[in-house]
């Protein structure tokens, strides 16, 4: 199980990268890219799906489908907070383990 699967499991039940990829018709690698881009663009003052589409090259409709499967914008916001790299989220905490800034 990847770190991303663990975080998705905290946000919504019965969703993992492979399962989500099968549901939306993308590869697991594309879904990982999409979810990370969605988390990045969620707190920004832009349309989340459009920003992630521009970043990943994936279609907006697929990104909106992923948002729906993980529980909508509210769950995406929670997921984005868990992923933060600023020390508050999982990535920030992991960075501290490997000598990164906290």
mmCIF file of N, CA, C and O in Angstrom:
data_model
loop_
_atom_site.group_PDB
_atom_site.id
_atom_site.type_symbol
_atom_site.label_atom_id
_atom_site.label_comp_id
_atom_site.label_asym_id
_atom_site.label_seq_id
_atom_site.Cartn_x
_atom_site.Cartn_y
_atom_site.Cartn_z
ATOM 1 N N UNK A 1 0.847 -1.178 0.000
ATOM 2 C CA UNK A 1 0.000 0.000 0.000
ATOM 3 C C UNK A 1 0.894 1.242 0.000
ATOM 4 O O UNK A 1 1.820 1.350 0.771
ATOM 5 N N UNK A 2 0.585 2.181 -0.872
ATOM 6 C CA UNK A 2 1.377 3.397 -0.951
ATOM 7 C C UNK A 2 0.932 4.399 0.112
ATOM 8 O O UNK A 2 -0.123 4.267 0.720
ATOM 9 N N UNK A 3 1.764 5.400 0.332
ATOM 10 C CA UNK A 3 1.408 6.470 1.263
ATOM 11 C C UNK A 3 0.127 7.138 0.794
ATOM 12 O O UNK A 3 -0.744 7.456 1.594
ATOM 13 N N UNK A 4 0.004 7.342 -0.520
ATOM 14 C CA UNK A 4 -1.191 7.975 -1.070
ATOM 15 C C UNK A 4 -2.437 7.152 -0.761
ATOM 16 O O UNK A 4 -3.480 7.701 -0.424
ATOM 17 N N UNK A 5 -2.346 5.827 -0.844
ATOM 18 C CA UNK A 5 -3.480 4.967 -0.486
ATOM 19 C C UNK A 5 -3.866 5.171 0.979
ATOM 20 O O UNK A 5 -5.039 5.242 1.320
ATOM 21 N N UNK A 6 -2.872 5.263 1.845
ATOM 22 C CA UNK A 6 -3.142 5.465 3.264
ATOM 23 C C UNK A 6 -3.849 6.780 3.525
ATOM 24 O O UNK A 6 -4.779 6.856 4.332
ATOM 25 N N UNK A 7 -3.424 7.824 2.822
ATOM 26 C CA UNK A 7 -4.055 9.132 2.994
ATOM 27 C C UNK A 7 -5.461 9.111 2.431
ATOM 28 O O UNK A 7 -6.396 9.621 3.045
ATOM 29 N N UNK A 8 -5.639 8.507 1.257
ATOM 30 C CA UNK A 8 -6.985 8.394 0.677
ATOM 31 C C UNK A 8 -7.907 7.637 1.628
ATOM 32 O O UNK A 8 -9.079 7.973 1.762
ATOM 33 N N UNK A 9 -7.373 6.617 2.286
ATOM 34 C CA UNK A 9 -8.168 5.841 3.229
ATOM 35 C C UNK A 9 -8.641 6.658 4.420
ATOM 36 O O UNK A 9 -9.688 6.389 4.988
ATOM 37 N N UNK A 10 -7.867 7.689 4.788
ATOM 38 C CA UNK A 10 -8.283 8.561 5.886
ATOM 39 C C UNK A 10 -9.383 9.521 5.446
ATOM 40 O O UNK A 10 -10.159 9.990 6.271
ATOM 41 N N UNK A 11 -9.420 9.826 4.155
ATOM 42 C CA UNK A 11 -10.382 10.800 3.635
ATOM 43 C C UNK A 11 -11.704 10.136 3.288
ATOM 44 O O UNK A 11 -12.772 10.662 3.563
ATOM 45 N N UNK A 12 -11.634 8.991 2.654
ATOM 46 C CA UNK A 12 -12.847 8.318 2.207
ATOM 47 C C UNK A 12 -12.666 6.811 2.311
ATOM 48 O O UNK A 12 -11.549 6.317 2.239
ATOM 49 N N UNK A 13 -13.730 6.105 2.466
ATOM 50 C CA UNK A 13 -13.665 4.656 2.640
ATOM 51 C C UNK A 13 -13.633 3.949 1.287
ATOM 52 O O UNK A 13 -14.204 4.407 0.323
ATOM 53 N N UNK A 14 -12.958 2.815 1.242
ATOM 54 C CA UNK A 14 -12.925 1.936 0.075
ATOM 55 C C UNK A 14 -12.384 2.594 -1.183
ATOM 56 O O UNK A 14 -12.818 2.283 -2.284
ATOM 57 N N UNK A 15 -11.457 3.529 -1.038
ATOM 58 C CA UNK A 15 -10.816 4.122 -2.207
ATOM 59 C C UNK A 15 -9.319 3.942 -2.069
ATOM 60 O O UNK A 15 -8.726 4.325 -1.072
ATOM 61 N N UNK A 16 -8.737 3.318 -3.067
ATOM 62 C CA UNK A 16 -7.291 3.254 -3.171
ATOM 63 C C UNK A 16 -6.947 3.614 -4.610
ATOM 64 O O UNK A 16 -7.828 3.711 -5.463
ATOM 65 N N UNK A 17 -5.687 3.831 -4.877
ATOM 66 C CA UNK A 17 -5.269 4.309 -6.190
ATOM 67 C C UNK A 17 -5.672 3.335 -7.292
ATOM 68 O O UNK A 17 -6.236 3.745 -8.312
ATOM 69 N N UNK A 18 -5.420 2.047 -7.109
ATOM 70 C CA UNK A 18 -5.739 1.064 -8.148
ATOM 71 C C UNK A 18 -7.242 0.992 -8.407
ATOM 72 O O UNK A 18 -7.689 0.945 -9.563
ATOM 73 N N UNK A 19 -8.032 0.996 -7.342
ATOM 74 C CA UNK A 19 -9.480 0.956 -7.464
ATOM 75 C C UNK A 19 -10.004 2.211 -8.162
ATOM 76 O O UNK A 19 -10.845 2.137 -9.056
ATOM 77 N N UNK A 20 -9.502 3.356 -7.751
ATOM 78 C CA UNK A 20 -9.910 4.621 -8.348
ATOM 79 C C UNK A 20 -9.515 4.673 -9.823
ATOM 80 O O UNK A 20 -10.297 5.117 -10.667
ATOM 81 N N UNK A 21 -8.332 4.184 -10.146
ATOM 82 C CA UNK A 21 -7.872 4.154 -11.540
ATOM 83 C C UNK A 21 -8.814 3.315 -12.400
ATOM 84 O O UNK A 21 -9.178 3.715 -13.514
ATOM 85 N N UNK A 22 -9.217 2.168 -11.886
ATOM 86 C CA UNK A 22 -10.137 1.297 -12.623
ATOM 87 C C UNK A 22 -11.489 1.984 -12.834
ATOM 88 O O UNK A 22 -12.083 1.879 -13.907
ATOM 89 N N UNK A 23 -11.955 2.707 -11.818
ATOM 90 C CA UNK A 23 -13.254 3.378 -11.914
ATOM 91 C C UNK A 23 -13.263 4.498 -12.947
ATOM 92 O O UNK A 23 -14.271 4.720 -13.607
ATOM 93 N N UNK A 24 -12.157 5.228 -13.061
ATOM 94 C CA UNK A 24 -12.135 6.381 -13.968
ATOM 95 C C UNK A 24 -11.445 6.096 -15.298
ATOM 96 O O UNK A 24 -11.393 6.964 -16.162
ATOM 97 N N UNK A 25 -10.906 4.893 -15.460
ATOM 98 C CA UNK A 25 -10.303 4.514 -16.731
ATOM 99 C C UNK A 25 -8.938 5.127 -16.991
ATOM 100 O O UNK A 25 -8.582 5.421 -18.128
ATOM 101 N N UNK A 26 -8.158 5.310 -15.923
ATOM 102 C CA UNK A 26 -6.793 5.830 -16.042
ATOM 103 C C UNK A 26 -5.833 4.843 -15.407
ATOM 104 O O UNK A 26 -6.245 3.974 -14.648
ATOM 105 N N UNK A 27 -4.553 5.014 -15.689
ATOM 106 C CA UNK A 27 -3.554 4.173 -15.031
ATOM 107 C C UNK A 27 -3.381 4.636 -13.592
ATOM 108 O O UNK A 27 -3.649 5.796 -13.260
ATOM 109 N N UNK A 28 -2.923 3.740 -12.719
ATOM 110 C CA UNK A 28 -2.659 4.158 -11.336
ATOM 111 C C UNK A 28 -1.668 5.322 -11.262
ATOM 112 O O UNK A 28 -1.808 6.207 -10.419
ATOM 113 N N UNK A 29 -0.690 5.341 -12.156
ATOM 114 C CA UNK A 29 0.285 6.433 -12.167
ATOM 115 C C UNK A 29 -0.386 7.769 -12.482
ATOM 116 O O UNK A 29 -0.091 8.786 -11.852
ATOM 117 N N UNK A 30 -1.307 7.752 -13.458
ATOM 118 C CA UNK A 30 -2.030 8.981 -13.780
ATOM 119 C C UNK A 30 -2.924 9.426 -12.626
ATOM 120 O O UNK A 30 -3.048 10.620 -12.361
ATOM 121 N N UNK A 31 -3.540 8.478 -11.948
ATOM 122 C CA UNK A 31 -4.396 8.822 -10.815
ATOM 123 C C UNK A 31 -3.560 9.420 -9.691
ATOM 124 O O UNK A 31 -3.970 10.406 -9.071
ATOM 125 N N UNK A 32 -2.384 8.873 -9.429
ATOM 126 C CA UNK A 32 -1.517 9.454 -8.403
ATOM 127 C C UNK A 32 -1.153 10.885 -8.765
ATOM 128 O O UNK A 32 -1.214 11.779 -7.917
ATOM 129 N N UNK A 33 -0.775 11.119 -10.026
ATOM 130 C CA UNK A 33 -0.454 12.472 -10.477
ATOM 131 C C UNK A 33 -1.665 13.383 -10.315
ATOM 132 O O UNK A 33 -1.544 14.524 -9.851
ATOM 133 N N UNK A 34 -2.828 12.877 -10.707
ATOM 134 C CA UNK A 34 -4.052 13.671 -10.652
ATOM 135 C C UNK A 34 -4.397 14.055 -9.226
ATOM 136 O O UNK A 34 -4.692 15.224 -8.941
ATOM 137 N N UNK A 35 -4.354 13.103 -8.302
ATOM 138 C CA UNK A 35 -4.727 13.365 -6.919
ATOM 139 C C UNK A 35 -3.753 14.360 -6.288
ATOM 140 O O UNK A 35 -4.164 15.281 -5.573
ATOM 141 N N UNK A 36 -2.481 14.209 -6.565
ATOM 142 C CA UNK A 36 -1.502 15.145 -6.023
ATOM 143 C C UNK A 36 -1.713 16.538 -6.604
ATOM 144 O O UNK A 36 -1.630 17.537 -5.875
ATOM 145 N N UNK A 37 -2.006 16.637 -7.902
ATOM 146 C CA UNK A 37 -2.260 17.945 -8.518
ATOM 147 C C UNK A 37 -3.549 18.557 -7.979
ATOM 148 O O UNK A 37 -3.608 19.766 -7.722
ATOM 149 N N UNK A 38 -4.583 17.738 -7.783
ATOM 150 C CA UNK A 38 -5.835 18.250 -7.224
ATOM 151 C C UNK A 38 -5.608 18.808 -5.820
ATOM 152 O O UNK A 38 -6.128 19.867 -5.476
ATOM 153 N N UNK A 39 -4.835 18.099 -5.025
ATOM 154 C CA UNK A 39 -4.533 18.572 -3.663
ATOM 155 C C UNK A 39 -3.750 19.870 -3.709
ATOM 156 O O UNK A 39 -3.973 20.774 -2.895
ATOM 157 N N UNK A 40 -2.858 19.991 -4.674
ATOM 158 C CA UNK A 40 -2.048 21.205 -4.813
ATOM 159 C C UNK A 40 -2.916 22.401 -5.198
ATOM 160 O O UNK A 40 -2.765 23.493 -4.650
ATOM 161 N N UNK A 41 -3.819 22.213 -6.154
ATOM 162 C CA UNK A 41 -4.605 23.321 -6.681
ATOM 163 C C UNK A 41 -5.850 23.634 -5.853
ATOM 164 O O UNK A 41 -6.421 24.710 -5.998
ATOM 165 N N UNK A 42 -6.265 22.727 -4.974
ATOM 166 C CA UNK A 42 -7.480 22.952 -4.196
ATOM 167 C C UNK A 42 -7.459 24.257 -3.395
ATOM 168 O O UNK A 42 -8.429 25.013 -3.433
ATOM 169 N N UNK A 43 -6.378 24.560 -2.658
ATOM 170 C CA UNK A 43 -6.403 25.794 -1.861
ATOM 171 C C UNK A 43 -6.140 27.069 -2.665
ATOM 172 O O UNK A 43 -6.247 28.165 -2.139
ATOM 173 N N UNK A 44 -5.798 26.924 -3.936
ATOM 174 C CA UNK A 44 -5.490 28.091 -4.759
ATOM 175 C C UNK A 44 -6.766 28.759 -5.256
ATOM 176 O O UNK A 44 -7.835 28.153 -5.282
ATOM 177 N N UNK A 45 -6.615 29.994 -5.683
ATOM 178 C CA UNK A 45 -7.754 30.772 -6.170
ATOM 179 C C UNK A 45 -7.970 30.522 -7.671
ATOM 180 O O UNK A 45 -8.002 31.460 -8.471
ATOM 181 N N UNK A 46 -8.048 29.245 -8.038
ATOM 182 C CA UNK A 46 -8.327 28.817 -9.412
ATOM 183 C C UNK A 46 -9.269 27.624 -9.344
ATOM 184 O O UNK A 46 -9.430 27.021 -8.279
ATOM 185 N N UNK A 47 -9.876 27.278 -10.465
ATOM 186 C CA UNK A 47 -10.687 26.066 -10.509
ATOM 187 C C UNK A 47 -9.763 24.872 -10.297
ATOM 188 O O UNK A 47 -8.783 24.695 -11.023
ATOM 189 N N UNK A 48 -10.054 24.071 -9.302
ATOM 190 C CA UNK A 48 -9.193 22.950 -8.918
ATOM 191 C C UNK A 48 -8.950 21.987 -10.071
ATOM 192 O O UNK A 48 -7.804 21.650 -10.377
ATOM 193 N N UNK A 49 -10.025 21.542 -10.728
ATOM 194 C CA UNK A 49 -9.892 20.570 -11.815
ATOM 195 C C UNK A 49 -9.149 21.160 -13.004
ATOM 196 O O UNK A 49 -8.317 20.488 -13.622
ATOM 197 N N UNK A 50 -9.436 22.407 -13.336
ATOM 198 C CA UNK A 50 -8.758 23.037 -14.474
ATOM 199 C C UNK A 50 -7.271 23.236 -14.198
ATOM 200 O O UNK A 50 -6.438 23.023 -15.075
ATOM 201 N N UNK A 51 -6.929 23.644 -12.985
ATOM 202 C CA UNK A 51 -5.521 23.795 -12.625
ATOM 203 C C UNK A 51 -4.782 22.474 -12.688
ATOM 204 O O UNK A 51 -3.679 22.391 -13.222
ATOM 205 N N UNK A 52 -5.407 21.437 -12.144
ATOM 206 C CA UNK A 52 -4.790 20.115 -12.171
ATOM 207 C C UNK A 52 -4.676 19.587 -13.596
ATOM 208 O O UNK A 52 -3.694 18.945 -13.955
ATOM 209 N N UNK A 53 -5.668 19.876 -14.429
ATOM 210 C CA UNK A 53 -5.624 19.447 -15.840
ATOM 211 C C UNK A 53 -4.465 20.118 -16.558
ATOM 212 O O UNK A 53 -3.732 19.471 -17.318
ATOM 213 N N UNK A 54 -4.284 21.411 -16.329
ATOM 214 C CA UNK A 54 -3.178 22.125 -16.963
ATOM 215 C C UNK A 54 -1.831 21.579 -16.504
ATOM 216 O O UNK A 54 -0.884 21.492 -17.280
ATOM 217 N N UNK A 55 -1.763 21.182 -15.241
ATOM 218 C CA UNK A 55 -0.521 20.671 -14.670
ATOM 219 C C UNK A 55 -0.187 19.262 -15.140
ATOM 220 O O UNK A 55 0.973 18.938 -15.374
ATOM 221 N N UNK A 56 -1.212 18.413 -15.273
ATOM 222 C CA UNK A 56 -0.973 16.999 -15.580
ATOM 223 C C UNK A 56 -1.202 16.632 -17.041
ATOM 224 O O UNK A 56 -0.743 15.585 -17.488
ATOM 225 N N UNK A 57 -1.983 17.452 -17.759
ATOM 226 C CA UNK A 57 -2.349 17.105 -19.130
ATOM 227 C C UNK A 57 -3.533 16.148 -19.200
ATOM 228 O O UNK A 57 -3.910 15.702 -20.276
ATOM 229 N N UNK A 58 -4.132 15.839 -18.051
ATOM 230 C CA UNK A 58 -5.300 14.952 -18.022
ATOM 231 C C UNK A 58 -6.564 15.754 -18.288
ATOM 232 O O UNK A 58 -6.624 16.945 -17.978
ATOM 233 N N UNK A 59 -7.586 15.115 -18.840
ATOM 234 C CA UNK A 59 -8.834 15.823 -19.129
ATOM 235 C C UNK A 59 -9.547 16.297 -17.857
ATOM 236 O O UNK A 59 -9.576 15.597 -16.846
ATOM 237 N N UNK A 60 -10.134 17.492 -17.929
ATOM 238 C CA UNK A 60 -10.853 18.073 -16.803
ATOM 239 C C UNK A 60 -11.965 17.142 -16.328
ATOM 240 O O UNK A 60 -12.164 16.968 -15.123
ATOM 241 N N UNK A 61 -12.680 16.508 -17.269
ATOM 242 C CA UNK A 61 -13.790 15.640 -16.867
ATOM 243 C C UNK A 61 -13.300 14.447 -16.042
ATOM 244 O O UNK A 61 -13.971 14.021 -15.094
ATOM 245 N N UNK A 62 -12.127 13.922 -16.341
ATOM 246 C CA UNK A 62 -11.570 12.818 -15.549
ATOM 247 C C UNK A 62 -11.197 13.301 -14.147
ATOM 248 O O UNK A 62 -11.408 12.602 -13.158
ATOM 249 N N UNK A 63 -10.653 14.501 -14.077
ATOM 250 C CA UNK A 63 -10.291 15.056 -12.775
ATOM 251 C C UNK A 63 -11.529 15.334 -11.935
ATOM 252 O O UNK A 63 -11.538 15.071 -10.732
ATOM 253 N N UNK A 64 -12.588 15.812 -12.561
ATOM 254 C CA UNK A 64 -13.838 16.027 -11.837
ATOM 255 C C UNK A 64 -14.433 14.701 -11.372
ATOM 256 O O UNK A 64 -15.003 14.610 -10.279
ATOM 257 N N UNK A 65 -14.258 13.677 -12.186
ATOM 258 C CA UNK A 65 -14.722 12.340 -11.804
ATOM 259 C C UNK A 65 -13.958 11.840 -10.572
ATOM 260 O O UNK A 65 -14.544 11.278 -9.641
ATOM 261 N N UNK A 66 -12.650 12.074 -10.554
ATOM 262 C CA UNK A 66 -11.826 11.674 -9.405
ATOM 263 C C UNK A 66 -12.281 12.426 -8.151
ATOM 264 O O UNK A 66 -12.432 11.822 -7.081
ATOM 265 N N UNK A 67 -12.528 13.729 -8.292
ATOM 266 C CA UNK A 67 -13.013 14.518 -7.154
ATOM 267 C C UNK A 67 -14.300 13.902 -6.592
ATOM 268 O O UNK A 67 -14.456 13.761 -5.382
ATOM 269 N N UNK A 68 -15.200 13.519 -7.479
ATOM 270 C CA UNK A 68 -16.453 12.893 -7.051
ATOM 271 C C UNK A 68 -16.230 11.589 -6.318
ATOM 272 O O UNK A 68 -16.867 11.321 -5.292
ATOM 273 N N UNK A 69 -15.303 10.772 -6.807
ATOM 274 C CA UNK A 69 -15.043 9.471 -6.183
ATOM 275 C C UNK A 69 -14.381 9.595 -4.821
ATOM 276 O O UNK A 69 -14.546 8.700 -3.980
ATOM 277 N N UNK A 70 -13.629 10.662 -4.602
ATOM 278 C CA UNK A 70 -12.992 10.788 -3.285
ATOM 279 C C UNK A 70 -13.855 11.576 -2.306
ATOM 280 O O UNK A 70 -13.440 11.840 -1.190
ATOM 281 N N UNK A 71 -15.050 11.953 -2.737
ATOM 282 C CA UNK A 71 -16.003 12.563 -1.805
ATOM 283 C C UNK A 71 -16.272 14.030 -2.008
ATOM 284 O O UNK A 71 -16.816 14.680 -1.124
ATOM 285 N N UNK A 72 -15.861 14.588 -3.139
ATOM 286 C CA UNK A 72 -16.152 15.987 -3.432
ATOM 287 C C UNK A 72 -15.088 16.939 -2.917
ATOM 288 O O UNK A 72 -14.039 16.537 -2.417
ATOM 289 N N UNK A 73 -15.398 18.227 -3.061
ATOM 290 C CA UNK A 73 -14.449 19.276 -2.688
ATOM 291 C C UNK A 73 -14.088 19.257 -1.205
ATOM 292 O O UNK A 73 -12.963 19.544 -0.833
ATOM 293 N N UNK A 74 -15.047 18.918 -0.338
ATOM 294 C CA UNK A 74 -14.766 18.872 1.095
ATOM 295 C C UNK A 74 -13.716 17.830 1.433
ATOM 296 O O UNK A 74 -12.769 18.094 2.174
ATOM 297 N N UNK A 75 -13.872 16.644 0.876
ATOM 298 C CA UNK A 75 -12.886 15.585 1.100
ATOM 299 C C UNK A 75 -11.556 15.946 0.470
ATOM 300 O O UNK A 75 -10.498 15.643 1.024
ATOM 301 N N UNK A 76 -11.613 16.609 -0.682
ATOM 302 C CA UNK A 76 -10.380 17.030 -1.339
ATOM 303 C C UNK A 76 -9.622 18.030 -0.464
ATOM 304 O O UNK A 76 -8.400 17.968 -0.356
ATOM 305 N N UNK A 77 -10.359 18.912 0.197
ATOM 306 C CA UNK A 77 -9.719 19.862 1.108
ATOM 307 C C UNK A 77 -9.040 19.162 2.269
ATOM 308 O O UNK A 77 -7.917 19.504 2.655
ATOM 309 N N UNK A 78 -9.714 18.160 2.824
ATOM 310 C CA UNK A 78 -9.125 17.379 3.914
ATOM 311 C C UNK A 78 -7.882 16.650 3.422
ATOM 312 O O UNK A 78 -6.846 16.630 4.093
ATOM 313 N N UNK A 79 -7.976 16.066 2.234
ATOM 314 C CA UNK A 79 -6.850 15.360 1.633
ATOM 315 C C UNK A 79 -5.678 16.314 1.413
ATOM 316 O O UNK A 79 -4.532 15.988 1.712
ATOM 317 N N UNK A 80 -5.973 17.512 0.899
ATOM 318 C CA UNK A 80 -4.920 18.505 0.660
ATOM 319 C C UNK A 80 -4.210 18.860 1.963
ATOM 320 O O UNK A 80 -2.978 18.996 1.991
ATOM 321 N N UNK A 81 -4.970 19.002 3.053
ATOM 322 C CA UNK A 81 -4.362 19.303 4.348
ATOM 323 C C UNK A 81 -3.469 18.168 4.827
ATOM 324 O O UNK A 81 -2.418 18.405 5.409
ATOM 325 N N UNK A 82 -3.879 16.931 4.579
ATOM 326 C CA UNK A 82 -3.062 15.788 4.981
ATOM 327 C C UNK A 82 -1.768 15.712 4.183
ATOM 328 O O UNK A 82 -0.746 15.261 4.687
ATOM 329 N N UNK A 83 -1.808 16.154 2.933
ATOM 330 C CA UNK A 83 -0.638 16.072 2.071
ATOM 331 C C UNK A 83 0.330 17.237 2.223
ATOM 332 O O UNK A 83 1.443 17.149 1.713
ATOM 333 N N UNK A 84 -0.049 18.302 2.879
ATOM 334 C CA UNK A 84 0.791 19.504 2.955
ATOM 335 C C UNK A 84 2.246 19.158 3.208
ATOM 336 O O UNK A 84 2.561 18.336 4.051
ATOM 337 N N UNK A 85 3.104 19.831 2.495
ATOM 338 C CA UNK A 85 4.537 19.641 2.680
ATOM 339 C C UNK A 85 5.149 20.655 3.619
ATOM 340 O O UNK A 85 6.361 20.783 3.689
ATOM 341 N N UNK A 86 4.350 21.405 4.369
ATOM 342 C CA UNK A 86 4.874 22.479 5.211
ATOM 343 C C UNK A 86 5.168 22.039 6.645
ATOM 344 O O UNK A 86 5.359 22.860 7.517
ATOM 345 N N UNK A 87 5.202 20.763 6.884
ATOM 346 C CA UNK A 87 5.445 20.268 8.233
ATOM 347 C C UNK A 87 4.171 19.862 8.938
ATOM 348 O O UNK A 87 4.196 19.076 9.860
ATOM 349 N N UNK A 88 3.026 20.395 8.502
ATOM 350 C CA UNK A 88 1.761 20.080 9.146
ATOM 351 C C UNK A 88 1.164 18.784 8.618
ATOM 352 O O UNK A 88 0.455 18.095 9.322
ATOM 353 N N UNK A 89 1.441 18.462 7.368
ATOM 354 C CA UNK A 89 0.864 17.272 6.755
ATOM 355 C C UNK A 89 1.839 16.117 6.699
ATOM 356 O O UNK A 89 2.980 16.206 7.143
ATOM 357 N N UNK A 90 1.369 15.028 6.128
ATOM 358 C CA UNK A 90 2.171 13.799 6.018
ATOM 359 C C UNK A 90 3.482 14.054 5.290
ATOM 360 O O UNK A 90 4.538 13.630 5.746
ATOM 361 N N UNK A 91 3.443 14.738 4.150
ATOM 362 C CA UNK A 91 4.675 14.962 3.387
ATOM 363 C C UNK A 91 5.665 15.805 4.174
ATOM 364 O O UNK A 91 6.866 15.560 4.136
ATOM 365 N N UNK A 92 5.173 16.800 4.889
ATOM 366 C CA UNK A 92 6.055 17.617 5.711
ATOM 367 C C UNK A 92 6.690 16.807 6.825
ATOM 368 O O UNK A 92 7.875 16.947 7.122
ATOM 369 N N UNK A 93 5.912 15.928 7.439
ATOM 370 C CA UNK A 93 6.430 15.085 8.504
ATOM 371 C C UNK A 93 7.449 14.095 7.968
ATOM 372 O O UNK A 93 8.485 13.855 8.591
ATOM 373 N N UNK A 94 7.189 13.539 6.791
ATOM 374 C CA UNK A 94 8.140 12.611 6.186
ATOM 375 C C UNK A 94 9.422 13.322 5.799
ATOM 376 O O UNK A 94 10.509 12.775 5.937
ATOM 377 N N UNK A 95 9.291 14.558 5.337
ATOM 378 C CA UNK A 95 10.478 15.342 5.004
ATOM 379 C C UNK A 95 11.376 15.518 6.213
ATOM 380 O O UNK A 95 12.601 15.472 6.111
ATOM 381 N N UNK A 96 10.768 15.704 7.376
ATOM 382 C CA UNK A 96 11.534 15.832 8.603
ATOM 383 C C UNK A 96 12.304 14.568 8.939
ATOM 384 O O UNK A 96 13.411 14.610 9.468
ATOM 385 N N UNK A 97 11.743 13.419 8.609
ATOM 386 C CA UNK A 97 12.414 12.156 8.857
ATOM 387 C C UNK A 97 13.661 11.995 8.010
ATOM 388 O O UNK A 97 14.602 11.326 8.391
ATOM 389 N N UNK A 98 13.650 12.620 6.830
ATOM 390 C CA UNK A 98 14.759 12.468 5.890
ATOM 391 C C UNK A 98 15.626 13.712 5.826
ATOM 392 O O UNK A 98 16.326 13.934 4.853
ATOM 393 N N UNK A 99 15.560 14.534 6.849
ATOM 394 C CA UNK A 99 16.439 15.686 6.910
ATOM 395 C C UNK A 99 15.912 16.921 6.212
ATOM 396 O O UNK A 99 16.642 17.881 6.030
ATOM 397 N N UNK A 100 14.653 16.908 5.784
ATOM 398 C CA UNK A 100 14.076 18.080 5.131
ATOM 399 C C UNK A 100 13.700 19.130 6.152
ATOM 400 O O UNK A 100 13.812 18.947 7.358
ATOM 401 N N UNK A 101 13.296 20.312 5.645
ATOM 402 C CA UNK A 101 12.890 21.411 6.531
ATOM 403 C C UNK A 101 11.581 21.079 7.226
ATOM 404 O O UNK A 101 10.722 20.426 6.690
ATOM 405 N N UNK A 102 11.416 21.574 8.425
ATOM 406 C CA UNK A 102 10.156 21.485 9.156
ATOM 407 C C UNK A 102 9.789 22.810 9.692
ATOM 408 O O UNK A 102 10.545 23.669 9.877
#
